[in-house]
Amino acid sequence: MKHFNPKDLTQRENYKLLSGSVLPRPIAFVTSQDKDGNLNAAPFSFFNVVSSQPPMIMISTGRTNGVRKDTAQNIIDTGEFVVHISELSMIEGINSTAAPIARTENELERTDFKTIPSQVVNVPSIEGASITFECKLNRVIELGNDEVGNDLILGEVVQYHIADEVYIEPHKIDVKALHPVGRLAGNDYVRLGEEFVLERPTE
């Protein structure tokens, strides 16, 4: 058994232990835009649902030398963003948007993805995504310090878009039809595997 005090580790070492242990992680494919309308798209695997009433999700974006990710800055500036659930048919294109490029460049130009207008927010959505959440910023919680840290972004879902192929009445998702992709560590990903049922205790 190995024992580590996180305070004795670098940010990268802590990241490796956490991202290699907490898995698989869902991947949010996020579109946002700056105040001038320049579109940004990027995947984030520090992502999850945090509340159902109100319906809220979280993404955590890292800072580099105190500089926020374009996604975080856009969300803070405009108060809006769109989250798409990453699925197998989209993952190659999603991965290609992760490259570090200039802030004003559009990552979607590296893909075959097309955008469509959203219904509630001004940020465009990705055409063909099976599940899309239009979100309004609720709050940002700054973690760490000015040099190293994360922006924990809490967003309220203001509109759902669920493809017929993955929707089951009443208000359920057919996960086998969705083909979600999860993130492991490094360059490793995972698709939906074997399922099992475990009844929750009632007393």
Coordinates of C-alpha atoms in Angstrom, one line a residue:
M1 CA 0.0 0.0 0.0
K2 CA 1.3 3.4 -1.0
H3 CA 0.5 6.5 1.0
F4 CA 0.7 10.1 -0.2
N5 CA 0.1 13.5 1.3
P6 CA -1.5 15.6 -1.5
K7 CA 0.5 18.6 -0.2
D8 CA 3.7 16.8 -1.1
L9 CA 2.7 16.2 -4.7
T10 CA 2.6 18.5 -7.7
Q11 CA -0.6 19.5 -9.4
R12 CA 0.1 17.1 -12.1
E13 CA 0.8 14.2 -9.7
N14 CA -2.5 14.9 -7.9
Y15 CA -4.3 15.1 -11.2
K16 CA -2.9 11.6 -12.2
L17 CA -4.0 10.0 -9.0
L18 CA -7.5 11.6 -9.1
S19 CA -8.2 11.1 -12.8
G20 CA -6.9 7.5 -12.7
S21 CA -9.1 6.6 -9.7
V22 CA -12.4 8.4 -10.2
L23 CA -13.7 6.7 -13.3
P24 CA -15.2 6.3 -15.7
R25 CA -16.1 10.0 -15.9
P26 CA -18.8 11.4 -18.1
I27 CA -17.6 13.9 -20.7
A28 CA -19.4 17.2 -21.3
F29 CA -18.9 18.6 -24.8
V30 CA -19.5 22.3 -24.1
T31 CA -20.2 25.1 -26.6
S32 CA -19.8 28.7 -25.5
Q33 CA -19.2 32.0 -27.1
D34 CA -17.5 35.3 -26.1
K35 CA -19.1 38.7 -26.0
D36 CA -18.2 39.2 -29.7
G37 CA -19.9 36.0 -30.7
N38 CA -16.8 33.9 -31.3
L39 CA -17.8 30.3 -30.8
N40 CA -15.8 27.9 -28.6
A41 CA -16.2 24.1 -28.2
A42 CA -14.3 21.9 -25.8
P43 CA -14.7 18.6 -23.8
F44 CA -14.5 18.4 -20.0
S45 CA -14.4 15.2 -18.0
F46 CA -14.6 16.9 -14.6
F47 CA -18.4 17.0 -15.1
N48 CA -21.6 15.7 -13.4
V49 CA -25.1 16.4 -12.4
V50 CA -25.5 18.1 -9.0
S51 CA -29.2 18.8 -8.5
S52 CA -32.6 17.9 -10.0
Q53 CA -34.6 20.7 -8.4
P54 CA -33.5 23.0 -9.8
P55 CA -31.9 20.9 -12.6
M56 CA -28.2 21.7 -12.4
I57 CA -24.9 20.4 -13.7
M58 CA -21.3 21.2 -13.0
I59 CA -18.1 21.4 -15.0
S60 CA -14.7 22.2 -13.6
T61 CA -12.2 23.9 -15.8
G62 CA -8.5 24.3 -15.0
R63 CA -6.4 27.4 -15.0
T64 CA -2.9 27.7 -16.5
N65 CA -0.6 30.3 -14.8
G66 CA -3.7 32.0 -13.5
V67 CA -5.4 32.2 -16.9
R68 CA -8.9 30.8 -17.3
K69 CA -9.9 28.4 -20.0
D70 CA -11.7 30.1 -22.9
T71 CA -14.9 28.1 -21.9
A72 CA -14.9 29.4 -18.4
Q73 CA -14.2 33.0 -19.4
N74 CA -17.0 32.9 -22.0
I75 CA -19.5 31.5 -19.5
I76 CA -18.6 34.1 -17.0
D77 CA -18.8 36.9 -19.6
T78 CA -22.1 35.8 -21.2
G79 CA -23.8 33.7 -18.5
E80 CA -24.7 30.9 -21.0
F81 CA -23.5 27.6 -22.4
V82 CA -24.6 24.4 -23.9
V83 CA -23.6 20.9 -22.7
H84 CA -23.8 17.9 -25.1
I85 CA -23.5 14.4 -23.7
S86 CA -20.5 12.7 -25.4
E87 CA -21.5 9.6 -27.4
L88 CA -19.6 7.1 -29.5
S89 CA -20.6 8.5 -32.9
M90 CA -19.2 12.0 -31.9
I91 CA -16.1 11.2 -29.9
E92 CA -13.6 11.5 -32.6
G93 CA -14.8 15.0 -33.5
I94 CA -15.1 15.9 -29.8
N95 CA -11.5 14.8 -29.2
S96 CA -10.2 17.0 -32.0
T97 CA -11.6 20.1 -30.3
A98 CA -9.3 19.5 -27.3
A99 CA -6.2 20.9 -29.1
P100 CA -4.9 24.3 -27.7
I101 CA -5.6 26.9 -30.3
A102 CA -6.0 30.7 -30.3
R103 CA -8.9 32.1 -28.3
T104 CA -10.6 33.6 -31.4
E105 CA -10.3 30.4 -33.5
N106 CA -13.3 28.1 -33.8
E107 CA -12.5 24.5 -32.7
L108 CA -15.5 23.2 -34.7
E109 CA -13.8 24.0 -37.9
R110 CA -11.5 21.0 -37.2
T111 CA -14.6 18.8 -37.2
D112 CA -17.6 17.9 -39.4
F113 CA -20.0 19.1 -36.7
K114 CA -22.6 21.7 -37.7
T115 CA -24.4 24.0 -35.3
I116 CA -28.0 24.9 -34.9
P117 CA -29.7 27.7 -33.0
S118 CA -30.6 26.9 -29.4
Q119 CA -34.1 27.6 -28.2
V120 CA -33.4 29.5 -24.9
V121 CA -29.8 30.6 -24.8
N122 CA -27.9 32.5 -27.5
V123 CA -25.0 29.9 -27.7
P124 CA -25.5 27.5 -30.7
S125 CA -25.9 23.7 -30.2
I126 CA -24.3 20.8 -32.1
E127 CA -26.6 19.4 -34.7
G128 CA -27.3 15.6 -34.3
A129 CA -26.3 15.3 -30.6
S130 CA -28.7 12.9 -28.9
I131 CA -28.8 14.8 -25.6
T132 CA -28.3 18.5 -25.2
F133 CA -28.7 20.8 -22.2
E134 CA -29.0 24.5 -22.7
C135 CA -27.7 26.1 -19.5
K136 CA -27.6 29.4 -17.7
L137 CA -24.8 30.2 -15.3
N138 CA -25.8 29.9 -11.6
R139 CA -22.4 30.6 -10.0
V140 CA -18.6 30.1 -10.3
I141 CA -16.6 28.9 -7.4
E142 CA -12.9 29.6 -7.6
L143 CA -10.7 26.7 -6.3
G144 CA -7.0 26.9 -5.6
N145 CA -5.0 30.1 -5.9
D146 CA -4.3 32.7 -8.5
E147 CA -1.6 30.6 -10.2
V148 CA -3.0 27.1 -10.0
G149 CA -6.6 26.1 -9.6
N150 CA -10.0 25.4 -11.2
D151 CA -13.2 27.2 -11.9
L152 CA -16.1 25.1 -10.6
I153 CA -19.0 26.2 -12.9
L154 CA -22.6 25.5 -11.8
G155 CA -25.2 25.8 -14.5
E156 CA -29.0 25.5 -14.4
V157 CA -30.5 23.5 -17.3
V158 CA -33.1 25.7 -18.9
Q159 CA -33.9 23.5 -21.9
Y160 CA -33.5 19.8 -22.6
H161 CA -33.2 18.3 -26.1
I162 CA -33.5 14.5 -26.2
A163 CA -33.5 12.6 -29.5
D164 CA -36.4 10.2 -30.1
E165 CA -34.0 7.3 -30.5
V166 CA -32.8 7.6 -26.9
Y167 CA -36.1 8.7 -25.2
I168 CA -38.3 6.3 -23.3
E169 CA -41.6 7.4 -21.8
P170 CA -42.0 8.7 -19.2
H171 CA -38.9 10.9 -19.1
K172 CA -36.3 8.1 -19.2
I173 CA -33.1 7.6 -21.3
D174 CA -32.3 4.5 -23.2
V175 CA -28.6 4.3 -22.3
K176 CA -27.9 1.4 -24.7
A177 CA -29.2 3.5 -27.6
L178 CA -27.3 6.5 -26.4
H179 CA -23.8 4.8 -26.5
P180 CA -22.2 7.2 -24.0
V181 CA -18.5 7.5 -23.8
G182 CA -16.6 7.9 -20.5
R183 CA -13.1 9.1 -19.8
L184 CA -10.5 7.1 -18.0
A185 CA -6.9 8.3 -17.6
G186 CA -4.5 9.7 -20.2
N187 CA -5.7 8.9 -23.7
D188 CA -8.0 6.0 -22.5
Y189 CA -11.8 6.1 -23.0
V190 CA -14.5 3.5 -22.3
R191 CA -17.9 2.7 -23.9
L192 CA -20.9 1.3 -22.1
G193 CA -20.1 -2.3 -21.0
E194 CA -21.8 -5.0 -18.9
E195 CA -24.7 -3.9 -16.8
F196 CA -26.1 -5.4 -13.6
V197 CA -29.1 -4.7 -11.3
L198 CA -28.7 -4.2 -7.6
E199 CA -31.9 -3.3 -5.7
R200 CA -31.6 -0.5 -3.1
P201 CA -32.4 -1.5 0.5
T202 CA -35.9 -0.3 1.7
E203 CA -35.2 -0.7 5.4

